[in-house]
Coordinates of C-alpha atoms and ligand atoms in Angstrom, one line a residue:
Chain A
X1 CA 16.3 24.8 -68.2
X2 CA 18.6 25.8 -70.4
X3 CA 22.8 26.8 -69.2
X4 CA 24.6 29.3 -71.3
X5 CA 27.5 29.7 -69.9
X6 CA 28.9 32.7 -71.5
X7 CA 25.7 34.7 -69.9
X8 CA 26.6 33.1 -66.3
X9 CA 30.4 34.5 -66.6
X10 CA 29.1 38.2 -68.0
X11 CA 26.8 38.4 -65.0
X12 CA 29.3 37.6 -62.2
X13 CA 31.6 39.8 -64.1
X14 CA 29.2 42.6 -64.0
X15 CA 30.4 41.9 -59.8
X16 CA 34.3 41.5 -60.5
X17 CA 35.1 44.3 -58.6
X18 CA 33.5 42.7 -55.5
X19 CA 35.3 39.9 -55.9
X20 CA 38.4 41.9 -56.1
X21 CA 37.5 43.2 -52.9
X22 CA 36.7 40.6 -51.4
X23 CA 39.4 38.8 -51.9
X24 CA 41.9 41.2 -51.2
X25 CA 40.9 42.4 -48.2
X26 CA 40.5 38.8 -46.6
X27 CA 44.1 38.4 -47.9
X28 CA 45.1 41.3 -46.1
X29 CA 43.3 39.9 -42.9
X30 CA 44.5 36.7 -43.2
X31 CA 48.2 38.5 -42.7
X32 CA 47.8 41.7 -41.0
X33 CA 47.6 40.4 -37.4
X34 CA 51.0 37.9 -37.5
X35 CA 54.2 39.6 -37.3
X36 CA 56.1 37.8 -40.3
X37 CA 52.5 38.2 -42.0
X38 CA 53.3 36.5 -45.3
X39 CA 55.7 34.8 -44.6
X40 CA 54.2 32.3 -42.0
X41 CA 51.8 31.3 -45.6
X42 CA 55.3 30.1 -46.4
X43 CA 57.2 28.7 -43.3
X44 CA 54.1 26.8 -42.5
X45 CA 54.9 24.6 -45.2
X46 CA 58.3 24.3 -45.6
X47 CA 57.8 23.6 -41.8
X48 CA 55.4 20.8 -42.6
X49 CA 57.1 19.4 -45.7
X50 CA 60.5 19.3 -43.5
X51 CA 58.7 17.0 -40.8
X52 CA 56.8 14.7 -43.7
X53 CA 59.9 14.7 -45.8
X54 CA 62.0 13.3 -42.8
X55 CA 59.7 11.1 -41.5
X56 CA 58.5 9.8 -44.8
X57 CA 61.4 9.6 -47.2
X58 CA 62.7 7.2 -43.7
X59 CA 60.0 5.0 -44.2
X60 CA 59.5 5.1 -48.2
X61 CA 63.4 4.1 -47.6
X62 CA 63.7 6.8 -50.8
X63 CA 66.1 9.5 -51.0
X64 CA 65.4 12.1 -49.7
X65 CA 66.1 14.6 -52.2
X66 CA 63.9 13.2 -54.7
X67 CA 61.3 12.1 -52.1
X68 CA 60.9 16.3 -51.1
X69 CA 60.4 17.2 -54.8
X70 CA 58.0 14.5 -55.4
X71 CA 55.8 15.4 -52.2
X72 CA 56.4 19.2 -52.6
X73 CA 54.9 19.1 -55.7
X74 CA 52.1 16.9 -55.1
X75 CA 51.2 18.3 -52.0
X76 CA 50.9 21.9 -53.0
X77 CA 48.2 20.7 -56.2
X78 CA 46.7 18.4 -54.0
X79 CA 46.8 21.7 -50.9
X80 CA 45.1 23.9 -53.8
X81 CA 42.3 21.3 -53.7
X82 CA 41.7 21.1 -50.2
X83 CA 41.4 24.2 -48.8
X84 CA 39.1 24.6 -51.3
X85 CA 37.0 22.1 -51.2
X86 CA 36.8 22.3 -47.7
X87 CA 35.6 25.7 -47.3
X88 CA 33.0 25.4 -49.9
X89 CA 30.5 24.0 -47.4
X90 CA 30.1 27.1 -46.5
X91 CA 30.0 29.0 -49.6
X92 CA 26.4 29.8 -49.2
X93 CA 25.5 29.2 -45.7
X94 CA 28.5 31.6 -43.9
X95 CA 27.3 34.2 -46.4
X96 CA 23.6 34.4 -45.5
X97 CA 23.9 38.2 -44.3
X98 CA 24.8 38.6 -48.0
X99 CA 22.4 36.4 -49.4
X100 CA 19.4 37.7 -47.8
X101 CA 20.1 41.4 -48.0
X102 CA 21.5 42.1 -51.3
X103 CA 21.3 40.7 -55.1
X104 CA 24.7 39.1 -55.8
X105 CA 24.7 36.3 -58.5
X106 CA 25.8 32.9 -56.5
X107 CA 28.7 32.2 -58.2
X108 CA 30.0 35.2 -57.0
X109 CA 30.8 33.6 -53.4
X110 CA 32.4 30.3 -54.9
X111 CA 34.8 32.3 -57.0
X112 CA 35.1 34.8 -54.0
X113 CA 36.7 31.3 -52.3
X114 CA 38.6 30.3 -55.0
X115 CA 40.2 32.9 -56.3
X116 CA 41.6 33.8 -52.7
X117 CA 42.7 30.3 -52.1
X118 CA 44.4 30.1 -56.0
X119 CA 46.3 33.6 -55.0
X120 CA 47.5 31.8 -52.2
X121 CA 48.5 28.8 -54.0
X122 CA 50.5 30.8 -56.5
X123 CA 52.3 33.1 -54.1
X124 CA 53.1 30.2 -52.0
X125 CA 53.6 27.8 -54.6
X126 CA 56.2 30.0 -56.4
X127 CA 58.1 31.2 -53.2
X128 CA 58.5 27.6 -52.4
X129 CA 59.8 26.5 -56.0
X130 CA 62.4 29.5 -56.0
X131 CA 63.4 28.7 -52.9
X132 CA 64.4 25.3 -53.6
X133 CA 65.8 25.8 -56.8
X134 CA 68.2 28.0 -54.9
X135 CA 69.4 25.1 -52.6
X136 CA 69.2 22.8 -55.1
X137 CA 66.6 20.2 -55.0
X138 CA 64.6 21.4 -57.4
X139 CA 66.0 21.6 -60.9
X140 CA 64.0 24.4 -63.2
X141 CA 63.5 23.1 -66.4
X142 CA 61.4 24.3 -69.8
X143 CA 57.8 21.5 -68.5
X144 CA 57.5 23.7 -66.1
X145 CA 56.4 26.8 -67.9
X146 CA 53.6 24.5 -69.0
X147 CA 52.0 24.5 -65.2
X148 CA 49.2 27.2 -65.2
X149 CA 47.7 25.0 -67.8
X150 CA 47.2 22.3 -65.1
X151 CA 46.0 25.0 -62.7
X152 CA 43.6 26.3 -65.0
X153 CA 41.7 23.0 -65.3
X154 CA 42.1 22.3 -61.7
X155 CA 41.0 25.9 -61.1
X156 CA 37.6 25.1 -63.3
X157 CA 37.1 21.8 -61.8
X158 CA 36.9 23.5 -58.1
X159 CA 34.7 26.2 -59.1
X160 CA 32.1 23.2 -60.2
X161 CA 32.6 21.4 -57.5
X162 CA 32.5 24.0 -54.8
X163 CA 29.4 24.8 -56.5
X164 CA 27.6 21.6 -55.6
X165 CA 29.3 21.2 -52.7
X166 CA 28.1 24.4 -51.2
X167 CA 24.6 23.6 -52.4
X168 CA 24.5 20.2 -51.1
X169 CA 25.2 21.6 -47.9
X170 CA 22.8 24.3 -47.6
X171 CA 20.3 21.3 -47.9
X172 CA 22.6 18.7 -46.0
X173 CA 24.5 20.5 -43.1
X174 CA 26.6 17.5 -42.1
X175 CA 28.2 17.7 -45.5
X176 CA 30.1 20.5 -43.4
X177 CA 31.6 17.7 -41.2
X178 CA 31.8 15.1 -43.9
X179 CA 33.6 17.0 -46.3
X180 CA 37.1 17.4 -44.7
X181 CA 37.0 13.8 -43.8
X182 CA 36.5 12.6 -47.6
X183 CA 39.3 15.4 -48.5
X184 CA 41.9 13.8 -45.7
X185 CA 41.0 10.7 -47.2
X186 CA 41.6 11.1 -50.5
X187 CA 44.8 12.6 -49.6
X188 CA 45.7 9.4 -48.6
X189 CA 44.6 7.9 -51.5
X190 CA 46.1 10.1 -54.3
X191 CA 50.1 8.9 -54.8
X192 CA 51.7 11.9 -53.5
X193 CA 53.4 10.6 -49.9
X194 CA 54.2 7.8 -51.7
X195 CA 55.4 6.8 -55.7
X196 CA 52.3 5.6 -57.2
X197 CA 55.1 2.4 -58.1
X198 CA 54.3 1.3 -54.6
X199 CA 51.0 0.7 -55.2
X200 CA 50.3 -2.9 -56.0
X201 CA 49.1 -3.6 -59.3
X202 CA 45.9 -5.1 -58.1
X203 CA 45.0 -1.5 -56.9
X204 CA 45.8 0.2 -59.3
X205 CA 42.3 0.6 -61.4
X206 CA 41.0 1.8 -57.7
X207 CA 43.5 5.0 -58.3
X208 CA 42.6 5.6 -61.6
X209 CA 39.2 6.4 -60.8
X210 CA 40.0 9.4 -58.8
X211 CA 40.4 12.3 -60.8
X212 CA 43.0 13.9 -58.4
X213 CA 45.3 11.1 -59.5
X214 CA 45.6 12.8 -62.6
X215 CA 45.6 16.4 -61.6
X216 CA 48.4 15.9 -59.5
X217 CA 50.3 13.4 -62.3
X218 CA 49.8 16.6 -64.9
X219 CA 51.2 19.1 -62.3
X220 CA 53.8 17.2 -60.6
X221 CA 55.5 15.5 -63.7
X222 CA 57.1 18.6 -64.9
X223 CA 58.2 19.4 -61.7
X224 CA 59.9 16.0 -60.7
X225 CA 60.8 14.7 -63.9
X226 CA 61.2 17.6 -66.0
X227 CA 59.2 16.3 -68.6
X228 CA 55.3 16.5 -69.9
X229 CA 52.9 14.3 -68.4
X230 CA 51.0 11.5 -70.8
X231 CA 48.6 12.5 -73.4
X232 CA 45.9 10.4 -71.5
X233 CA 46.2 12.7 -68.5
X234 CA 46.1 15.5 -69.8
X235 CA 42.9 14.4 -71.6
X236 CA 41.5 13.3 -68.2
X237 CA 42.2 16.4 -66.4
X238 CA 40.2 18.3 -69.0
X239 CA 37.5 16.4 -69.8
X240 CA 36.4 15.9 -66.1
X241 CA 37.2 19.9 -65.1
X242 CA 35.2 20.7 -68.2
X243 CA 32.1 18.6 -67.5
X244 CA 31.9 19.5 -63.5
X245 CA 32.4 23.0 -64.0
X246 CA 29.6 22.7 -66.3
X247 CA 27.6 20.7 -64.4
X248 CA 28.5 22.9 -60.8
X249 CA 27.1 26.1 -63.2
X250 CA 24.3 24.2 -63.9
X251 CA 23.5 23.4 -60.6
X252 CA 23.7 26.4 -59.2
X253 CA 21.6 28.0 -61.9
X254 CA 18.8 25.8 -61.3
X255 CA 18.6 26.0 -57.2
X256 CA 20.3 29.3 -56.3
X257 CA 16.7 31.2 -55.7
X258 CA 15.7 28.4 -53.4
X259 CA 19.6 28.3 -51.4
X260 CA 17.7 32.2 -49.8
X261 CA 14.7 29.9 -48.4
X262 CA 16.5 27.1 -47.2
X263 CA 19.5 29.6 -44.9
Chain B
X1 CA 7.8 51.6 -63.8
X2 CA 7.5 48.8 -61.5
X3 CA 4.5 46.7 -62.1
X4 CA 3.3 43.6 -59.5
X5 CA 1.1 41.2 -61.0
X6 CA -0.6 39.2 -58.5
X7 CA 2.8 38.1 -56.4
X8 CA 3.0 35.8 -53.9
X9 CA 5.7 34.3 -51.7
X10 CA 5.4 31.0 -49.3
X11 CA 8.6 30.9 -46.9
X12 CA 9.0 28.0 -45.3
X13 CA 9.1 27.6 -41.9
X14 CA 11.6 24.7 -41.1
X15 CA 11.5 24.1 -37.3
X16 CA 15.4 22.5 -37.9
X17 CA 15.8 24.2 -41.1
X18 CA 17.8 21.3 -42.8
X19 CA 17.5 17.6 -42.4
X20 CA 20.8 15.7 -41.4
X21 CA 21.4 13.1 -43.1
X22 CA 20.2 11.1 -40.3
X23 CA 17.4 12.0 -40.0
X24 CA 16.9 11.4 -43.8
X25 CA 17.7 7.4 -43.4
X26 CA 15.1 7.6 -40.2
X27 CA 12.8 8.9 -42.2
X28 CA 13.2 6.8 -45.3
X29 CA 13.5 3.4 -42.9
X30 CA 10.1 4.2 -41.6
X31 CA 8.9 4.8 -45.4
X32 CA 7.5 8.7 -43.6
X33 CA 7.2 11.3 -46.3
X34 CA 8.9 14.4 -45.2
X35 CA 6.6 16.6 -46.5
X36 CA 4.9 16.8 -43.5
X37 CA 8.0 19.0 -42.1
X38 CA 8.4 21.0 -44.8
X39 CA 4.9 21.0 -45.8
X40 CA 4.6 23.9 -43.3
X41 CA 4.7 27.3 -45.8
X42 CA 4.1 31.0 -44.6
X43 CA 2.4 32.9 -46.8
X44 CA 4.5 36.6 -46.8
X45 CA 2.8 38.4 -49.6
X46 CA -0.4 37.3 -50.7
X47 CA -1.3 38.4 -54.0
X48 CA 0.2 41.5 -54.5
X49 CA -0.6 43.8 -57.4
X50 CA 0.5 47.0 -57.8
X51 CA 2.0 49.7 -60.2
X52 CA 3.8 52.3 -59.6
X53 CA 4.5 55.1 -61.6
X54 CA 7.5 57.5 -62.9
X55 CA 8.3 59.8 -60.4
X56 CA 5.9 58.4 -57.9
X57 CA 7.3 58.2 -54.4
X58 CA 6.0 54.7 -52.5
X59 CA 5.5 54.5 -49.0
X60 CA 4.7 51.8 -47.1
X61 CA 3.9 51.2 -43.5
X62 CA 2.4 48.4 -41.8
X63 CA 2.9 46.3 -38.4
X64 CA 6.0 44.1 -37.9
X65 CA 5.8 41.2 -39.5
X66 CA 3.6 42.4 -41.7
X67 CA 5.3 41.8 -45.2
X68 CA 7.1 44.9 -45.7
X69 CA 10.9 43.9 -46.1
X70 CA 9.8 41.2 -48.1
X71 CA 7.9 43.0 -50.6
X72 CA 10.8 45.5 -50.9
X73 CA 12.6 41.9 -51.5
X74 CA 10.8 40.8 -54.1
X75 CA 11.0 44.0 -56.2
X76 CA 14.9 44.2 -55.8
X77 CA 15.2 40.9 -56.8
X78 CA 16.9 39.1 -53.6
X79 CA 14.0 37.0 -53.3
X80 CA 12.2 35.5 -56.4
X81 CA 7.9 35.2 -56.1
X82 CA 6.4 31.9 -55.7
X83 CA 4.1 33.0 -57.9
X84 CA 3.2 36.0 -60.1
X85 CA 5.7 38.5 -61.7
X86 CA 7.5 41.5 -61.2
X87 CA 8.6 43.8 -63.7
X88 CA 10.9 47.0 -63.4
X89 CA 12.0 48.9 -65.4
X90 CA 15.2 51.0 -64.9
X91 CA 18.1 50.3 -62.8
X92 CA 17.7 49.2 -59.4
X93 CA 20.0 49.3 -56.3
X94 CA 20.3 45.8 -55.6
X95 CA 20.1 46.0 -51.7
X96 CA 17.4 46.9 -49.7
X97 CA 18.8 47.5 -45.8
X98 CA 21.3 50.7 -46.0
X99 CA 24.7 48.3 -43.9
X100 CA 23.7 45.1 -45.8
X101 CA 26.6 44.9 -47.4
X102 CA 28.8 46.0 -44.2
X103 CA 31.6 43.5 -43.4
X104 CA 32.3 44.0 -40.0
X105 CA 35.7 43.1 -40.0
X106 CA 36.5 45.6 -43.0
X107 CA 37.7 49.4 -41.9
X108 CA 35.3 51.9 -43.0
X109 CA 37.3 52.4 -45.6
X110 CA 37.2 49.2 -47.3
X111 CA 33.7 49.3 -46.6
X112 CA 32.9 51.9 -48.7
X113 CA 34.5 50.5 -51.6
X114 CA 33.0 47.0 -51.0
X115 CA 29.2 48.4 -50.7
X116 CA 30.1 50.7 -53.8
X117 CA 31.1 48.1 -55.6
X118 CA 27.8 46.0 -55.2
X119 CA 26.2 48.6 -56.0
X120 CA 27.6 48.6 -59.5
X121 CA 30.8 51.2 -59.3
X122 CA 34.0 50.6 -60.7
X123 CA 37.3 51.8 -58.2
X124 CA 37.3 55.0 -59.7
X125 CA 34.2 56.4 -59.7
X126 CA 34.4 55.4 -55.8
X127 CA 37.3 57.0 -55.4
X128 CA 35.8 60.2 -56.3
X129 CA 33.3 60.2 -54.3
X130 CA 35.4 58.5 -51.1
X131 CA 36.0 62.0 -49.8
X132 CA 32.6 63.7 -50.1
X133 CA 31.3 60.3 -48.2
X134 CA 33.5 60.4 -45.5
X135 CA 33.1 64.1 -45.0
X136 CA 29.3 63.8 -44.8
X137 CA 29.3 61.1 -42.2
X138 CA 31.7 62.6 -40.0
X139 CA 33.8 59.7 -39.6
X140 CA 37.3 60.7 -40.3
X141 CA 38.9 59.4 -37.3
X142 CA 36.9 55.9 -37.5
X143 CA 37.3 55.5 -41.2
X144 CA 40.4 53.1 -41.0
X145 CA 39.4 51.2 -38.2
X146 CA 37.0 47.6 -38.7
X147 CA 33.3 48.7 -38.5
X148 CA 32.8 45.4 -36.2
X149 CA 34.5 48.6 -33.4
X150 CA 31.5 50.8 -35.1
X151 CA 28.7 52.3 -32.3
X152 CA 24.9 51.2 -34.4
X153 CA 24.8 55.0 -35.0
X154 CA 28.1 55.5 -36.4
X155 CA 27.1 52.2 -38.7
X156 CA 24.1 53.7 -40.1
X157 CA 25.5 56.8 -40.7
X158 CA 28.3 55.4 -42.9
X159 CA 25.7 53.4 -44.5
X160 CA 23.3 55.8 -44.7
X161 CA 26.1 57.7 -46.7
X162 CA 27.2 55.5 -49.3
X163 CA 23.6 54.5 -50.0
X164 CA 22.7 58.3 -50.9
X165 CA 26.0 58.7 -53.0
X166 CA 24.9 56.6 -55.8
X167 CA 22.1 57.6 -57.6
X168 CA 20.2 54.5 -59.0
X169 CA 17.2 55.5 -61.0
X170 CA 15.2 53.4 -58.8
X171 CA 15.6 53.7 -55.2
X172 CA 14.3 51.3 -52.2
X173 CA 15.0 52.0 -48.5
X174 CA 14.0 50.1 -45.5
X175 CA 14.1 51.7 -42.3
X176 CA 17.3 54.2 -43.5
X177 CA 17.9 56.2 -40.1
X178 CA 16.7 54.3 -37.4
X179 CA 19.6 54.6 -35.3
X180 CA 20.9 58.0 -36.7
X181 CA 20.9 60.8 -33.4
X182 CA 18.7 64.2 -34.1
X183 CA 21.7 66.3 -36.0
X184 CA 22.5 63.4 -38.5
X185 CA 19.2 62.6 -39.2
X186 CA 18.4 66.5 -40.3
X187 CA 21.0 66.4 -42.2
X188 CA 20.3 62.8 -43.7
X189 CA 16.3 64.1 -44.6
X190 CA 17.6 66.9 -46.6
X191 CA 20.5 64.7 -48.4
X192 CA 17.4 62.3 -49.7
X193 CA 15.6 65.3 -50.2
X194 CA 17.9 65.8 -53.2
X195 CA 18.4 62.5 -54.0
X196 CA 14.6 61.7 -53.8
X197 CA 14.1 64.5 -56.7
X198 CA 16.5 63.2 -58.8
X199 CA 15.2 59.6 -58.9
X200 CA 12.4 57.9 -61.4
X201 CA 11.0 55.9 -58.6
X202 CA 11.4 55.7 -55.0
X203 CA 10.1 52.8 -52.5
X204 CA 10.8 53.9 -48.5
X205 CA 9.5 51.4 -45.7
X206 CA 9.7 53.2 -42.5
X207 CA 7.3 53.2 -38.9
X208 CA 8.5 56.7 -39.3
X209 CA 4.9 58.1 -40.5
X210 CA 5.8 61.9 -40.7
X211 CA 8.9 60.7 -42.6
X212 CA 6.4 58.9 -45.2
X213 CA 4.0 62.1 -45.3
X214 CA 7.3 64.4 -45.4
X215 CA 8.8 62.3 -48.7
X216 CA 6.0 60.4 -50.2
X217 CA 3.1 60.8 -52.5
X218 CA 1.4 57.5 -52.0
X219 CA 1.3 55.5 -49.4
X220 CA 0.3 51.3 -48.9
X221 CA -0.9 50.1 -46.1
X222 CA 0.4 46.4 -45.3
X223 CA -0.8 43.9 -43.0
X224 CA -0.3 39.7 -42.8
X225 CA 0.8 40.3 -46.7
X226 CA -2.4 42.0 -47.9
X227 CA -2.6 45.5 -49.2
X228 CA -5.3 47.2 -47.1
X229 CA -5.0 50.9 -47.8
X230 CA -3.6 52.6 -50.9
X231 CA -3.7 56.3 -51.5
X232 CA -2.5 59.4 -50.2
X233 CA 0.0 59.3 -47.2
X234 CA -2.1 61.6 -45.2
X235 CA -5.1 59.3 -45.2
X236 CA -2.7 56.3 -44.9
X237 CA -1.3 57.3 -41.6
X238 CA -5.2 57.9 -40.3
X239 CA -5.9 54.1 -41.6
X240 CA -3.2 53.0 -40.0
X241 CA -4.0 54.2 -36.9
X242 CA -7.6 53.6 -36.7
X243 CA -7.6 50.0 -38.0
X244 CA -4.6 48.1 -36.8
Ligands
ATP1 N1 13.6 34.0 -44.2 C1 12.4 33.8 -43.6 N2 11.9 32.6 -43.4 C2 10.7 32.4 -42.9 N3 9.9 33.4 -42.6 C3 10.3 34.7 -42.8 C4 11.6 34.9 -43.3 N4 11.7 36.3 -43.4 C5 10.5 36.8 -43.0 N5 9.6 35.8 -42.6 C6 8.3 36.0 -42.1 O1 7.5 36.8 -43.0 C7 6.8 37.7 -42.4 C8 7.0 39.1 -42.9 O2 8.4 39.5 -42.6 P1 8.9 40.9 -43.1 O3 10.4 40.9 -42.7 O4 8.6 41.2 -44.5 O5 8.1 41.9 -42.1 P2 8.2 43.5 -42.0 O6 6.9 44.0 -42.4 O7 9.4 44.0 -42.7 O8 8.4 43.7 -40.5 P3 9.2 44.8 -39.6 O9 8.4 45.9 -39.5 O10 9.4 44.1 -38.3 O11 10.5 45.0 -40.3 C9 7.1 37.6 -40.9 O12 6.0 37.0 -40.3 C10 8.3 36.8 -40.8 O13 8.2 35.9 -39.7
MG2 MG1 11.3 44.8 -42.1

């Protein structure tokens, strides 16, 4: 079987305007029944990263300051990720009224996720930023115009991974369980409560096999350090969203007329 | 137009439709093929070869559980044949069931742009039609308001409507009105009248046999996947009735 992936993106494109709906609508849903609507997307957060920051920066004896802007930043990447990831277990399988009734290409429900979730991000995301740039414990600096680059890649590598994820699971159902609990857990194990300094050397080569370790080192660096990130990750970061986006498309092309018998 | 060449489709009738990974390591501890779970196939469509013309009108009747939905499936695409091939050409409407593409939490309103836009429209050619649509279905008071708070009547006519508006060259229907009340439905026969004459090719499943006599000009008869009658609806509707 053959994957051109040009073809793949004209064909789902031929359906952007369902994905526009989609996705707007669901935003609007998401919001329209809470009184501060919007806002509680962003006071849930700063709520959270309050709480961890407090507790945290105590323990990581770090100050505090510093500690917020290296979490904040780290978190909301790492966030991005999640959500995703875990609601692509049911990509396929909570859209079976679709699936069954109506000709939609497939990758038309993982970007349907996506995108919502990346809208999210970047409203949230930005709110956030200005909001501590205005009290002060975030300093703007010129990095940080580079960041949709890392959330381009990161945005490629989900759409892959959604991909298989939401296929696996219309074959594997548990994978709906078992997901969050590898996502929680990699949480843990990606250097973002924590300065990846505090990681004993010994470790260290365990870390660097998890591609959110570099995902979150390209995104976060400008952020915290005002700087670009190494060369190395940002050559990482591509090279591993490029080949499992290609791979998720790939995927998907070869199984999605048997996800219809399997729902 | 559309032409069938010997198609056949196999579901699969999973008892517990996917394994858990449990039972996968069970299984492969007691070296047990799973085949025999999913070894167990239905055969929808057996064989199916047919060709219909420009400007021929389809009907096709037949016992539940008889194939229908599932032919209608294959031509539009949803479902791909085991075997055989289907070819059609001109453009199709890509859904089969009139509030398939319903979400029931969307209002009516966002409804009608999401259907139209699976159907292929871009905002603006919805938007011109928005009007007309929710005049005909006589929803103006509902229109803003989540479907999911939709009677089945008020569903189908809404459905019903947006299905009509656009005008694929090629158009399949599976059981349109069935919850429509007497006025809509009149209303609805002589809508499809119109659209029905403007059409290349039109495929209608219904167990709504004057419906098939009033709008077709050939008629299967289906049953356990097989074609049993083919001709005109009038003779159709006696076969029907006199064999199953
Ligand atoms: N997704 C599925 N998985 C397994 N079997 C299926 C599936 N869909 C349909 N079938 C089986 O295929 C057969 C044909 O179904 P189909 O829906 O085409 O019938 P139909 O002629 O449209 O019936 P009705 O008049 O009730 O609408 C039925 O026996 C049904 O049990
Ligand atoms: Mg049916």
């Amino acid at each position: 079987m053959k994957l051109n992936i040009i073809k793949e993106i004209k064909e789902v494109l031929k359906f952007k305007w369902v994905i526009y709906s989609f996705v707007s609508s669901t935003l609007k849903m998401r919001y329209k029944r809470s009184v501060l609507g919007f806002f509680w997307s962003l006071l849930g957060p700063v709520l959270n990263y309050l709480m961890v920051g407090i507790v945290f920066s105590f323990l990581a004896r770090s100050q505090m300051d510093k500690y917020f802007v290296h979490m904040f930043a780290g978190t909301a990447i790492f966030n991005f990720f999640s959500v995703v990831t875990n609601g692509s277990g049911n990509v396929f399988i909570g859209n079976e009224h679709y699936i069954k009734k109506i000709y939609l290409p497939k990758l038309t429900f993982v970007l349907n996720l996506v995108l919502m979730e990346l809208i999210n991000f970047i409203f949230g995301f930005t709110a956030l930023l200005l909001l501590g740039s205005i009290t002060g414990y975030l300093k703007l600096s010129w990095a940080m115009l580079t960041l949709p680059l890392p959330v381009l890649f990161m945005f490629l590598f989900v759409v892959g991974l959604s991909s298989m994820l939401g296929l696996a699971t219309v074959y594997f159902r548990d994978l709906l369980h078992v997901i969050p609990i590898l996502t929680q857990a990699l949480f843990f194990g990606t250097p973002i409560l924590y300065a990846v300094d505090m990681v004993p050397q010994r470790f260290l080569f365990i870390y660097k096999l998890n591609p959110l370790y570099y995902f979150v080192d390209w995104f976060r660096t400008p952020i915290y350090t005002g700087q670009l990130p190494m060369f190395s990750t940002i050559v990482i970061c591509v090279a591993t969203s490029l080949i499992i986006f290609t791979l998720g498309l790939y995927l998907l092309k070869k199984f999605e007329n048997e996800i219809i018998f399997r729902l | 137009m559309i032409e069938l060449n010997n198609v056949t489709l196999k579901y699969r009738l999973l008892h517990d439709r996917s394994f858990s990974l449990k039972e996968k390591v069970i299984n492969s501890l007691h070296k047990r093929k799973y085949t025999e779970k999913t070894s167990e196939e239905f055969l929808a469509l057996d064989q199916i070869s047919i060709k219909i013309s420009q400007k021929e009108r389809l009907g096709i009747i037949g016992k539940n559980g008889a194939g229908k939905s599932t032919l209608l499936k294959v031509i539009s695409g949803i479902l791909k044949p085991t075997q055989g091939t289907v070819t059609v050409d001109g453009m199709i409407q890509p859904l089969i069931e009139i509030a398939a593409g319903f979400n029931p939490e969307f209002t009516g309103r966002e409804n009608i742009y999401l259907n139209g836009y699976m159907l292929g429209f871009t905002p603006q050619q919805i938007k011109a039609k928005e009007a007309e649509i929710i005049d005909f279905c006589e929803l103006e008071k509902f229109i803003d308001v989540p479907i999911k708070y939709y009677s089945s009547g008020m569903t189908v006519r809404l459905a019903f409507t947006i299905a009509t508006s656009i005008e694929p060259e090629i158009l399949l229907f599976d059981e349109m009105l069935s919850a429509g009340d007497a006025s809509f439905i009149n209303k609805a026969k002589s809508r499809l009248d119109t659209l029905v004459e403007k059409a290349k090719g039109v495929v209608i499943v219904s167990h709504d046999l004057n419906l098939i006599e009033q709008f077709c000009t050939r008629c299967l008869v289906i049953n356990a996947g097989k074609i049993e009658f083919d001709g005109m609806p009038i003779q159709a509707n006696k076969f029907y009735k006199d064999h199953l």
